[in-house]
Amino acid sequence: MTAQYPLHSHIVLLSNLTQLSPLLYLTGFPGLETVEHWIFIFFFLMYLVAISGNCFILIIVKTNPRLHTPMYYLLSFLAFTDLGLSVSTLPTTMGIFWFKSHGIYFGACQIQMFCIHSFSFMESSVLLVMSFDRFVAICYPLRYSVIITGQRVVRVGLIVILRGPVALIPIVSLLKTFPYCGSRVLSHSFCLHQEVIHLACTDTTFNNLYGLSLVVFTVMLDLVLIALSYGVILHTVARMTSKEERLRAFQTCTSHLCAVLVFFVPMMGLSLVHRFGKNAPPAVHLLMANVYLFVPPMLNPIIYSIKTKEIRRVISKLLG
């Protein structure tokens, strides 16, 4: 059966428009065009869970004075970044799978990639701050209320929010100055810097090195510091004499550790596929990118709703 919107015709059309309009072409799942409305339902449910779940977390923390503590402020930051990540990919993904709208203007593509990468860096930073919070709570419990205060958390949160976007401005802005040739086809339903940069018909060494340095000194550094924090936490927990104390300490870290794994494992997988899996099937790239961007925002509210006692208590009151 011939697909209703064959990929080749779209590529030819956009190639003809290359000189007239700065359009890029986003793709869904090649070969599955006839069932994209079913794929839309699946993605719509993921978006529904992610957006409603993170809004629910934000509302609960906002409306319950008992949750106005540093730990829940950090959880609010995490919910905010997950919400931003979901909203960043929503327009183009839903446009492709429901309205068959594959074209995107270059300026809109720049805005989308800026938002996606900004919220990704924000989430990495929030997870790092949360690991420090757990580190102080377990290793220095008597000094926790002195070291971790609401005011300090808010200040750090502002730094976290600004760090990624400010660092991204140079490389995202430079993309507009490059000449582009060829079909201008991207392999995802959203714009990523590492894909758009490959379409440029000029030397992009600066962008490549800057982008790599940015990843190393933000995401990779965050991951290393998180690992070091948990190394010290595990050492402290192992020295506890009481089994109940050890179990309680592990339980306070469970939800955060799950969030770290859910975020960093797909991110590392996507990075490896882009750099070393150029001969991998397109389905592998699509799968890794979609898992990286869609799964953490969907799972984090579920994880914290199940693992956090205060949130479970609020949910029980609402349902009861």
PDB file of C-alpha atoms in Angstrom:
ATOM      1  CA  MET A   1       0.000   0.000   0.000  1.00  0.00           C
ATOM      2  CA  THR A   2       1.381   3.412  -0.971  1.00  0.00           C
ATOM      3  CA  ALA A   3       1.691   5.903   1.857  1.00  0.00           C
ATOM      4  CA  GLN A   4      -0.626   8.905   1.629  1.00  0.00           C
ATOM      5  CA  TYR A   5       2.249  11.337   2.077  1.00  0.00           C
ATOM      6  CA  PRO A   6       5.345   9.674   0.581  1.00  0.00           C
ATOM      7  CA  LEU A   7       8.632  10.898   1.931  1.00  0.00           C
ATOM      8  CA  HIS A   8      10.161  11.351  -1.527  1.00  0.00           C
ATOM      9  CA  SER A   9       7.534  13.843  -2.691  1.00  0.00           C
ATOM     10  CA  HIS A  10       8.011  15.941   0.442  1.00  0.00           C
ATOM     11  CA  ILE A  11      11.778  15.956  -0.028  1.00  0.00           C
ATOM     12  CA  VAL A  12      11.436  17.036  -3.677  1.00  0.00           C
ATOM     13  CA  LEU A  13       8.970  19.760  -2.742  1.00  0.00           C
ATOM     14  CA  LEU A  14      11.209  21.179  -0.039  1.00  0.00           C
ATOM     15  CA  SER A  15      14.257  20.943  -2.278  1.00  0.00           C
ATOM     16  CA  ASN A  16      12.434  23.116  -4.833  1.00  0.00           C
ATOM     17  CA  LEU A  17      11.551  25.598  -2.079  1.00  0.00           C
ATOM     18  CA  THR A  18      15.108  25.716  -0.731  1.00  0.00           C
ATOM     19  CA  GLN A  19      15.943  28.939  -2.511  1.00  0.00           C
ATOM     20  CA  LEU A  20      12.571  30.572  -1.737  1.00  0.00           C
ATOM     21  CA  SER A  21      11.883  29.803   1.895  1.00  0.00           C
ATOM     22  CA  PRO A  22      14.064  28.727   4.844  1.00  0.00           C
ATOM     23  CA  LEU A  23      12.115  25.517   5.430  1.00  0.00           C
ATOM     24  CA  LEU A  24      13.301  22.336   7.106  1.00  0.00           C
ATOM     25  CA  TYR A  25      11.538  19.018   6.880  1.00  0.00           C
ATOM     26  CA  LEU A  26      10.763  17.011  10.022  1.00  0.00           C
ATOM     27  CA  THR A  27       9.997  13.306   9.782  1.00  0.00           C
ATOM     28  CA  GLY A  28       7.837  10.956  11.792  1.00  0.00           C
ATOM     29  CA  PHE A  29       8.360   7.230  11.363  1.00  0.00           C
ATOM     30  CA  PRO A  30       9.250   6.488   7.716  1.00  0.00           C
ATOM     31  CA  GLY A  31       7.243   3.573   6.346  1.00  0.00           C
ATOM     32  CA  LEU A  32       4.500   3.963   8.952  1.00  0.00           C
ATOM     33  CA  GLU A  33       2.709   6.944   7.422  1.00  0.00           C
ATOM     34  CA  THR A  34      -0.547   5.019   7.058  1.00  0.00           C
ATOM     35  CA  VAL A  35      -0.737   4.322  10.808  1.00  0.00           C
ATOM     36  CA  GLU A  36       0.538   7.649  12.084  1.00  0.00           C
ATOM     37  CA  HIS A  37      -2.878   8.477  13.544  1.00  0.00           C
ATOM     38  CA  TRP A  38      -2.415   5.483  15.881  1.00  0.00           C
ATOM     39  CA  ILE A  39       1.074   6.688  16.733  1.00  0.00           C
ATOM     40  CA  PHE A  40      -0.525  10.055  17.500  1.00  0.00           C
ATOM     41  CA  ILE A  41      -2.757   8.415  20.121  1.00  0.00           C
ATOM     42  CA  PHE A  42       0.285   6.830  21.803  1.00  0.00           C
ATOM     43  CA  PHE A  43       2.211  10.116  21.882  1.00  0.00           C
ATOM     44  CA  PHE A  44      -0.875  12.029  22.976  1.00  0.00           C
ATOM     45  CA  LEU A  45      -1.247   9.740  25.994  1.00  0.00           C
ATOM     46  CA  MET A  46       2.425  10.238  26.870  1.00  0.00           C
ATOM     47  CA  TYR A  47       2.031  14.006  26.641  1.00  0.00           C
ATOM     48  CA  LEU A  48      -1.152  13.843  28.690  1.00  0.00           C
ATOM     49  CA  VAL A  49       0.582  11.926  31.490  1.00  0.00           C
ATOM     50  CA  ALA A  50       3.701  14.139  31.388  1.00  0.00           C
ATOM     51  CA  ILE A  51       1.933  17.513  31.306  1.00  0.00           C
ATOM     52  CA  SER A  52      -0.856  16.648  33.751  1.00  0.00           C
ATOM     53  CA  GLY A  53       1.529  14.816  36.108  1.00  0.00           C
ATOM     54  CA  ASN A  54       4.058  17.642  36.320  1.00  0.00           C
ATOM     55  CA  CYS A  55       1.328  20.286  36.650  1.00  0.00           C
ATOM     56  CA  PHE A  56      -0.127  18.154  39.446  1.00  0.00           C
ATOM     57  CA  ILE A  57       3.226  18.132  41.281  1.00  0.00           C
ATOM     58  CA  LEU A  58       3.563  21.912  40.929  1.00  0.00           C
ATOM     59  CA  ILE A  59       0.016  22.527  42.172  1.00  0.00           C
ATOM     60  CA  ILE A  60       0.429  20.184  45.148  1.00  0.00           C
ATOM     61  CA  VAL A  61       3.652  21.871  46.286  1.00  0.00           C
ATOM     62  CA  LYS A  62       2.191  25.344  45.715  1.00  0.00           C
ATOM     63  CA  THR A  63      -1.052  24.746  47.633  1.00  0.00           C
ATOM     64  CA  ASN A  64       0.300  22.738  50.586  1.00  0.00           C
ATOM     65  CA  PRO A  65       2.269  24.827  53.124  1.00  0.00           C
ATOM     66  CA  ARG A  66       3.699  21.624  54.639  1.00  0.00           C
ATOM     67  CA  LEU A  67       5.547  21.049  51.368  1.00  0.00           C
ATOM     68  CA  HIS A  68       7.203  24.484  51.347  1.00  0.00           C
ATOM     69  CA  THR A  69      10.586  22.955  52.138  1.00  0.00           C
ATOM     70  CA  PRO A  70      13.868  22.844  50.177  1.00  0.00           C
ATOM     71  CA  MET A  71      13.315  19.237  49.067  1.00  0.00           C
ATOM     72  CA  TYR A  72       9.921  20.026  47.515  1.00  0.00           C
ATOM     73  CA  TYR A  73      11.155  23.283  46.011  1.00  0.00           C
ATOM     74  CA  LEU A  74      13.709  21.174  44.149  1.00  0.00           C
ATOM     75  CA  LEU A  75      10.985  18.746  43.122  1.00  0.00           C
ATOM     76  CA  SER A  76       9.047  21.735  41.756  1.00  0.00           C
ATOM     77  CA  PHE A  77      12.094  22.773  39.699  1.00  0.00           C
ATOM     78  CA  LEU A  78      12.288  19.241  38.301  1.00  0.00           C
ATOM     79  CA  ALA A  79       8.579  19.264  37.426  1.00  0.00           C
ATOM     80  CA  PHE A  80       9.000  22.669  35.763  1.00  0.00           C
ATOM     81  CA  THR A  81      11.867  21.473  33.551  1.00  0.00           C
ATOM     82  CA  ASP A  82       9.977  18.287  32.623  1.00  0.00           C
ATOM     83  CA  LEU A  83       6.931  20.366  31.742  1.00  0.00           C
ATOM     84  CA  GLY A  84       9.054  22.668  29.600  1.00  0.00           C
ATOM     85  CA  LEU A  85      10.660  19.707  27.832  1.00  0.00           C
ATOM     86  CA  SER A  86       7.259  18.227  26.990  1.00  0.00           C
ATOM     87  CA  VAL A  87       5.790  21.510  25.747  1.00  0.00           C
ATOM     88  CA  SER A  88       8.901  22.150  23.595  1.00  0.00           C
ATOM     89  CA  THR A  89       8.329  19.070  21.433  1.00  0.00           C
ATOM     90  CA  LEU A  90       4.516  19.102  21.482  1.00  0.00           C
ATOM     91  CA  PRO A  91       3.719  21.416  18.499  1.00  0.00           C
ATOM     92  CA  THR A  92       5.816  19.681  15.846  1.00  0.00           C
ATOM     93  CA  THR A  93       5.239  16.120  17.053  1.00  0.00           C
ATOM     94  CA  MET A  94       1.463  16.511  17.150  1.00  0.00           C
ATOM     95  CA  GLY A  95       1.562  18.459  13.888  1.00  0.00           C
ATOM     96  CA  ILE A  96       3.285  15.595  12.108  1.00  0.00           C
ATOM     97  CA  PHE A  97       1.278  12.697  13.487  1.00  0.00           C
ATOM     98  CA  TRP A  98      -2.143  14.339  13.337  1.00  0.00           C
ATOM     99  CA  PHE A  99      -2.077  17.133  10.744  1.00  0.00           C
ATOM    100  CA  LYS A 100       0.650  15.724   8.446  1.00  0.00           C
ATOM    101  CA  SER A 101       2.490  19.034   8.765  1.00  0.00           C
ATOM    102  CA  HIS A 102       6.186  18.276   8.221  1.00  0.00           C
ATOM    103  CA  GLY A 103       7.622  21.654   7.261  1.00  0.00           C
ATOM    104  CA  ILE A 104       9.072  24.050   9.834  1.00  0.00           C
ATOM    105  CA  TYR A 105      10.610  27.469   9.290  1.00  0.00           C
ATOM    106  CA  PHE A 106      14.235  27.761  10.303  1.00  0.00           C
ATOM    107  CA  GLY A 107      13.514  30.414  12.932  1.00  0.00           C
ATOM    108  CA  ALA A 108      10.902  28.203  14.585  1.00  0.00           C
ATOM    109  CA  CYS A 109      13.368  25.321  14.445  1.00  0.00           C
ATOM    110  CA  GLN A 110      15.970  27.465  16.226  1.00  0.00           C
ATOM    111  CA  ILE A 111      13.494  28.358  18.967  1.00  0.00           C
ATOM    112  CA  GLN A 112      12.504  24.730  19.438  1.00  0.00           C
ATOM    113  CA  MET A 113      16.066  23.410  19.644  1.00  0.00           C
ATOM    114  CA  PHE A 114      16.969  26.236  22.058  1.00  0.00           C
ATOM    115  CA  CYS A 115      14.068  25.246  24.330  1.00  0.00           C
ATOM    116  CA  ILE A 116      14.768  21.499  24.121  1.00  0.00           C
ATOM    117  CA  HIS A 117      18.471  21.808  24.914  1.00  0.00           C
ATOM    118  CA  SER A 118      17.893  24.492  27.563  1.00  0.00           C
ATOM    119  CA  PHE A 119      15.401  22.391  29.491  1.00  0.00           C
ATOM    120  CA  SER A 120      17.669  19.342  29.137  1.00  0.00           C
ATOM    121  CA  PHE A 121      20.581  21.239  30.705  1.00  0.00           C
ATOM    122  CA  MET A 122      18.243  22.585  33.385  1.00  0.00           C
ATOM    123  CA  GLU A 123      17.086  19.087  34.282  1.00  0.00           C
ATOM    124  CA  SER A 124      20.669  17.848  34.522  1.00  0.00           C
ATOM    125  CA  SER A 125      21.497  20.727  36.874  1.00  0.00           C
ATOM    126  CA  VAL A 126      18.387  20.200  39.001  1.00  0.00           C
ATOM    127  CA  LEU A 127      19.254  16.524  39.423  1.00  0.00           C
ATOM    128  CA  LEU A 128      22.755  17.560  40.535  1.00  0.00           C
ATOM    129  CA  VAL A 129      21.379  19.968  43.153  1.00  0.00           C
ATOM    130  CA  MET A 130      18.952  17.276  44.334  1.00  0.00           C
ATOM    131  CA  SER A 131      21.855  14.845  44.751  1.00  0.00           C
ATOM    132  CA  PHE A 132      23.662  17.436  46.901  1.00  0.00           C
ATOM    133  CA  ASP A 133      20.472  17.796  48.952  1.00  0.00           C
ATOM    134  CA  ARG A 134      20.409  14.017  49.556  1.00  0.00           C
ATOM    135  CA  PHE A 135      24.154  14.059  50.297  1.00  0.00           C
ATOM    136  CA  VAL A 136      23.742  16.660  53.059  1.00  0.00           C
ATOM    137  CA  ALA A 137      20.588  14.981  54.426  1.00  0.00           C
ATOM    138  CA  ILE A 138      22.353  11.613  54.861  1.00  0.00           C
ATOM    139  CA  CYS A 139      25.949  12.584  55.569  1.00  0.00           C
ATOM    140  CA  TYR A 140      25.312  15.708  57.695  1.00  0.00           C
ATOM    141  CA  PRO A 141      21.752  15.304  59.018  1.00  0.00           C
ATOM    142  CA  LEU A 142      22.275  17.566  62.037  1.00  0.00           C
ATOM    143  CA  ARG A 143      23.441  20.448  59.850  1.00  0.00           C
ATOM    144  CA  TYR A 144      20.892  19.916  57.068  1.00  0.00           C
ATOM    145  CA  SER A 145      18.517  22.722  58.112  1.00  0.00           C
ATOM    146  CA  VAL A 146      21.440  25.144  58.343  1.00  0.00           C
ATOM    147  CA  ILE A 147      23.093  24.251  55.020  1.00  0.00           C
ATOM    148  CA  ILE A 148      19.975  23.640  52.901  1.00  0.00           C
ATOM    149  CA  THR A 149      17.565  26.555  53.263  1.00  0.00           C
ATOM    150  CA  GLY A 150      14.661  27.620  51.097  1.00  0.00           C
ATOM    151  CA  GLN A 151      16.395  30.874  50.169  1.00  0.00           C
ATOM    152  CA  ARG A 152      19.547  29.085  49.036  1.00  0.00           C
ATOM    153  CA  VAL A 153      17.531  26.591  47.004  1.00  0.00           C
ATOM    154  CA  VAL A 154      15.723  29.430  45.200  1.00  0.00           C
ATOM    155  CA  ARG A 155      19.042  31.171  44.432  1.00  0.00           C
ATOM    156  CA  VAL A 156      20.591  27.979  43.110  1.00  0.00           C
ATOM    157  CA  GLY A 157      17.424  27.343  41.126  1.00  0.00           C
ATOM    158  CA  LEU A 158      17.763  30.672  39.366  1.00  0.00           C
ATOM    159  CA  ILE A 159      21.379  29.881  38.484  1.00  0.00           C
ATOM    160  CA  VAL A 160      20.274  26.495  37.168  1.00  0.00           C
ATOM    161  CA  ILE A 161      17.565  28.072  35.025  1.00  0.00           C
ATOM    162  CA  LEU A 162      19.950  30.625  33.508  1.00  0.00           C
ATOM    163  CA  ARG A 163      23.039  28.441  33.011  1.00  0.00           C
ATOM    164  CA  GLY A 164      21.807  26.394  30.062  1.00  0.00           C
ATOM    165  CA  PRO A 165      20.023  29.090  28.025  1.00  0.00           C
ATOM    166  CA  VAL A 166      22.859  31.617  28.378  1.00  0.00           C
ATOM    167  CA  ALA A 167      25.457  29.054  27.288  1.00  0.00           C
ATOM    168  CA  LEU A 168      23.327  27.972  24.303  1.00  0.00           C
ATOM    169  CA  ILE A 169      22.761  31.430  22.816  1.00  0.00           C
ATOM    170  CA  PRO A 170      26.049  31.586  20.777  1.00  0.00           C
ATOM    171  CA  ILE A 171      25.761  28.261  18.939  1.00  0.00           C
ATOM    172  CA  VAL A 172      22.025  28.508  18.298  1.00  0.00           C
ATOM    173  CA  SER A 173      22.384  32.090  16.996  1.00  0.00           C
ATOM    174  CA  LEU A 174      25.266  31.135  14.691  1.00  0.00           C
ATOM    175  CA  LEU A 175      23.124  28.573  12.883  1.00  0.00           C
ATOM    176  CA  LYS A 176      21.250  31.380  11.147  1.00  0.00           C
ATOM    177  CA  THR A 177      24.461  32.633   9.511  1.00  0.00           C
ATOM    178  CA  PHE A 178      25.376  29.305   7.874  1.00  0.00           C
ATOM    179  CA  PRO A 179      24.456  28.405   4.282  1.00  0.00           C
ATOM    180  CA  TYR A 180      22.423  25.208   3.918  1.00  0.00           C
ATOM    181  CA  CYS A 181      22.150  22.920   0.933  1.00  0.00           C
ATOM    182  CA  GLY A 182      20.551  19.621   0.000  1.00  0.00           C
ATOM    183  CA  SER A 183      17.137  18.411   1.010  1.00  0.00           C
ATOM    184  CA  ARG A 184      17.176  19.908   4.533  1.00  0.00           C
ATOM    185  CA  VAL A 185      15.538  16.807   5.944  1.00  0.00           C
ATOM    186  CA  LEU A 186      15.830  16.044   9.664  1.00  0.00           C
ATOM    187  CA  SER A 187      15.346  12.536  10.984  1.00  0.00           C
ATOM    188  CA  HIS A 188      13.140  13.441  13.982  1.00  0.00           C
ATOM    189  CA  SER A 189       9.814  15.143  14.626  1.00  0.00           C
ATOM    190  CA  PHE A 190      11.650  17.975  16.412  1.00  0.00           C
ATOM    191  CA  CYS A 191      14.810  20.036  15.937  1.00  0.00           C
ATOM    192  CA  LEU A 192      18.100  19.134  17.600  1.00  0.00           C
ATOM    193  CA  HIS A 193      21.333  21.116  17.188  1.00  0.00           C
ATOM    194  CA  GLN A 194      23.431  18.051  16.397  1.00  0.00           C
ATOM    195  CA  GLU A 195      21.194  17.304  13.403  1.00  0.00           C
ATOM    196  CA  VAL A 196      20.729  20.793  11.987  1.00  0.00           C
ATOM    197  CA  ILE A 197      24.470  21.493  12.095  1.00  0.00           C
ATOM    198  CA  HIS A 198      25.114  18.555   9.741  1.00  0.00           C
ATOM    199  CA  LEU A 199      23.024  20.251   7.036  1.00  0.00           C
ATOM    200  CA  ALA A 200      25.320  23.292   6.851  1.00  0.00           C
ATOM    201  CA  CYS A 201      27.481  23.655   3.743  1.00  0.00           C
ATOM    202  CA  THR A 202      30.374  25.344   5.528  1.00  0.00           C
ATOM    203  CA  ASP A 203      32.949  24.771   8.223  1.00  0.00           C
ATOM    204  CA  THR A 204      31.141  24.188  11.527  1.00  0.00           C
ATOM    205  CA  THR A 205      34.172  23.385  13.667  1.00  0.00           C
ATOM    206  CA  PHE A 206      33.416  26.106  16.207  1.00  0.00           C
ATOM    207  CA  ASN A 207      29.835  24.948  16.727  1.00  0.00           C
ATOM    208  CA  ASN A 208      30.913  21.324  17.019  1.00  0.00           C
ATOM    209  CA  LEU A 209      33.678  22.059  19.551  1.00  0.00           C
ATOM    210  CA  TYR A 210      31.539  24.519  21.484  1.00  0.00           C
ATOM    211  CA  GLY A 211      28.637  22.059  21.599  1.00  0.00           C
ATOM    212  CA  LEU A 212      30.900  19.230  22.740  1.00  0.00           C
ATOM    213  CA  SER A 213      32.495  21.436  25.415  1.00  0.00           C
ATOM    214  CA  LEU A 214      29.068  22.527  26.585  1.00  0.00           C
ATOM    215  CA  VAL A 215      27.936  18.922  27.004  1.00  0.00           C
ATOM    216  CA  VAL A 216      31.173  17.953  28.784  1.00  0.00           C
ATOM    217  CA  PHE A 217      31.185  20.868  31.226  1.00  0.00           C
ATOM    218  CA  THR A 218      27.466  20.724  31.998  1.00  0.00           C
ATOM    219  CA  VAL A 219      25.811  17.350  31.551  1.00  0.00           C
ATOM    220  CA  MET A 220      28.910  15.171  31.879  1.00  0.00           C
ATOM    221  CA  LEU A 221      30.256  17.190  34.812  1.00  0.00           C
ATOM    222  CA  ASP A 222      26.839  17.011  36.491  1.00  0.00           C
ATOM    223  CA  LEU A 223      26.803  13.244  36.038  1.00  0.00           C
ATOM    224  CA  VAL A 224      30.297  12.871  37.513  1.00  0.00           C
ATOM    225  CA  LEU A 225      29.399  15.012  40.533  1.00  0.00           C
ATOM    226  CA  ILE A 226      26.171  13.055  41.047  1.00  0.00           C
ATOM    227  CA  ALA A 227      28.156   9.807  40.956  1.00  0.00           C
ATOM    228  CA  LEU A 228      30.638  11.197  43.492  1.00  0.00           C
ATOM    229  CA  SER A 229      27.780  12.292  45.758  1.00  0.00           C
ATOM    230  CA  TYR A 230      26.281   8.832  45.689  1.00  0.00           C
ATOM    231  CA  GLY A 231      29.680   7.279  46.287  1.00  0.00           C
ATOM    232  CA  VAL A 232      30.000   9.259  49.535  1.00  0.00           C
ATOM    233  CA  ILE A 233      26.355   8.496  50.391  1.00  0.00           C
ATOM    234  CA  LEU A 234      26.882   4.758  49.942  1.00  0.00           C
ATOM    235  CA  HIS A 235      30.043   4.911  52.073  1.00  0.00           C
ATOM    236  CA  THR A 236      28.163   6.742  54.821  1.00  0.00           C
ATOM    237  CA  VAL A 237      25.208   4.348  54.690  1.00  0.00           C
ATOM    238  CA  ALA A 238      27.518   1.312  54.827  1.00  0.00           C
ATOM    239  CA  ARG A 239      28.990   2.621  58.105  1.00  0.00           C
ATOM    240  CA  MET A 240      25.588   2.866  59.770  1.00  0.00           C
ATOM    241  CA  THR A 241      25.197   0.242  62.492  1.00  0.00           C
ATOM    242  CA  SER A 242      21.419  -0.081  62.383  1.00  0.00           C
ATOM    243  CA  LYS A 243      19.767  -1.946  59.531  1.00  0.00           C
ATOM    244  CA  GLU A 244      16.686   0.262  59.887  1.00  0.00           C
ATOM    245  CA  GLU A 245      18.816   3.387  59.514  1.00  0.00           C
ATOM    246  CA  ARG A 246      20.453   2.015  56.372  1.00  0.00           C
ATOM    247  CA  LEU A 247      17.063   1.124  54.883  1.00  0.00           C
ATOM    248  CA  ARG A 248      15.631   4.548  55.724  1.00  0.00           C
ATOM    249  CA  ALA A 249      18.639   6.267  54.177  1.00  0.00           C
ATOM    250  CA  PHE A 250      18.322   4.251  50.971  1.00  0.00           C
ATOM    251  CA  GLN A 251      14.603   5.008  50.777  1.00  0.00           C
ATOM    252  CA  THR A 252      15.241   8.752  50.879  1.00  0.00           C
ATOM    253  CA  CYS A 253      17.403   8.385  47.746  1.00  0.00           C
ATOM    254  CA  THR A 254      15.306   5.914  45.753  1.00  0.00           C
ATOM    255  CA  SER A 255      13.097   8.361  43.873  1.00  0.00           C
ATOM    256  CA  HIS A 256      15.997  10.691  43.011  1.00  0.00           C
ATOM    257  CA  LEU A 257      18.204   7.810  41.882  1.00  0.00           C
ATOM    258  CA  CYS A 258      15.398   6.548  39.611  1.00  0.00           C
ATOM    259  CA  ALA A 259      15.034  10.053  38.128  1.00  0.00           C
ATOM    260  CA  VAL A 260      18.808  10.204  37.492  1.00  0.00           C
ATOM    261  CA  LEU A 261      18.790   6.862  35.668  1.00  0.00           C
ATOM    262  CA  VAL A 262      15.662   7.710  33.665  1.00  0.00           C
ATOM    263  CA  PHE A 263      17.261  10.960  32.448  1.00  0.00           C
ATOM    264  CA  PHE A 264      20.944  10.139  31.960  1.00  0.00           C
ATOM    265  CA  VAL A 265      20.762   6.627  30.479  1.00  0.00           C
ATOM    266  CA  PRO A 266      18.713   7.665  27.394  1.00  0.00           C
ATOM    267  CA  MET A 267      20.790  10.858  27.035  1.00  0.00           C
ATOM    268  CA  MET A 268      24.037   8.894  26.986  1.00  0.00           C
ATOM    269  CA  GLY A 269      22.520   6.412  24.547  1.00  0.00           C
ATOM    270  CA  LEU A 270      21.387   9.181  22.187  1.00  0.00           C
ATOM    271  CA  SER A 271      24.796  10.875  22.340  1.00  0.00           C
ATOM    272  CA  LEU A 272      26.603   7.615  21.540  1.00  0.00           C
ATOM    273  CA  VAL A 273      24.254   6.845  18.651  1.00  0.00           C
ATOM    274  CA  HIS A 274      24.763  10.305  17.103  1.00  0.00           C
ATOM    275  CA  ARG A 275      28.548  10.142  17.379  1.00  0.00           C
ATOM    276  CA  PHE A 276      29.357   6.475  16.745  1.00  0.00           C
ATOM    277  CA  GLY A 277      26.214   4.964  15.241  1.00  0.00           C
ATOM    278  CA  LYS A 278      26.057   6.757  11.915  1.00  0.00           C
ATOM    279  CA  ASN A 279      25.514   3.412  10.169  1.00  0.00           C
ATOM    280  CA  ALA A 280      22.828   2.328  12.613  1.00  0.00           C
ATOM    281  CA  PRO A 281      19.282   1.924  11.243  1.00  0.00           C
ATOM    282  CA  PRO A 282      17.185   5.126  11.347  1.00  0.00           C
ATOM    283  CA  ALA A 283      14.788   3.389  13.719  1.00  0.00           C
ATOM    284  CA  VAL A 284      17.547   3.290  16.370  1.00  0.00           C
ATOM    285  CA  HIS A 285      18.068   7.075  16.171  1.00  0.00           C
ATOM    286  CA  LEU A 286      14.323   7.683  16.302  1.00  0.00           C
ATOM    287  CA  LEU A 287      13.834   5.372  19.259  1.00  0.00           C
ATOM    288  CA  MET A 288      16.677   6.829  21.333  1.00  0.00           C
ATOM    289  CA  ALA A 289      15.658  10.440  20.679  1.00  0.00           C
ATOM    290  CA  ASN A 290      12.020   9.799  21.531  1.00  0.00           C
ATOM    291  CA  VAL A 291      12.876   7.840  24.683  1.00  0.00           C
ATOM    292  CA  TYR A 292      15.242  10.599  25.819  1.00  0.00           C
ATOM    293  CA  LEU A 293      12.743  13.427  25.365  1.00  0.00           C
ATOM    294  CA  PHE A 294       9.410  11.770  26.168  1.00  0.00           C
ATOM    295  CA  VAL A 295      10.047   9.153  28.858  1.00  0.00           C
ATOM    296  CA  PRO A 296      11.646  11.193  31.718  1.00  0.00           C
ATOM    297  CA  PRO A 297       8.893  13.870  31.809  1.00  0.00           C
ATOM    298  CA  MET A 298       6.295  11.098  31.852  1.00  0.00           C
ATOM    299  CA  LEU A 299       7.941   8.867  34.484  1.00  0.00           C
ATOM    300  CA  ASN A 300       9.265  11.441  36.975  1.00  0.00           C
ATOM    301  CA  PRO A 301       5.845  12.515  38.319  1.00  0.00           C
ATOM    302  CA  ILE A 302       4.861   8.842  38.632  1.00  0.00           C
ATOM    303  CA  ILE A 303       8.090   7.982  40.459  1.00  0.00           C
ATOM    304  CA  TYR A 304       7.767  10.823  42.941  1.00  0.00           C
ATOM    305  CA  SER A 305       4.037  10.226  43.436  1.00  0.00           C
ATOM    306  CA  ILE A 306       4.726   6.605  44.361  1.00  0.00           C
ATOM    307  CA  LYS A 307       7.930   7.066  46.359  1.00  0.00           C
ATOM    308  CA  THR A 308       7.278  10.325  48.235  1.00  0.00           C
ATOM    309  CA  LYS A 309       5.212   9.904  51.399  1.00  0.00           C
ATOM    310  CA  GLU A 310       3.885  13.475  51.581  1.00  0.00           C
ATOM    311  CA  ILE A 311       2.691  13.439  47.974  1.00  0.00           C
ATOM    312  CA  ARG A 312       1.041  10.045  48.495  1.00  0.00           C
ATOM    313  CA  ARG A 313      -0.719  11.480  51.528  1.00  0.00           C
ATOM    314  CA  VAL A 314      -2.055  14.439  49.526  1.00  0.00           C
ATOM    315  CA  ILE A 315      -3.208  12.114  46.741  1.00  0.00           C
ATOM    316  CA  SER A 316      -4.986   9.903  49.290  1.00  0.00           C
ATOM    317  CA  LYS A 317      -6.800  12.936  50.692  1.00  0.00           C
ATOM    318  CA  LEU A 318      -7.880  14.025  47.219  1.00  0.00           C
ATOM    319  CA  LEU A 319      -9.131  10.549  46.310  1.00  0.00           C
ATOM    320  CA  GLY A 320     -10.649   9.918  49.722  1.00  0.00           C
TER     321      GLY A 320
END
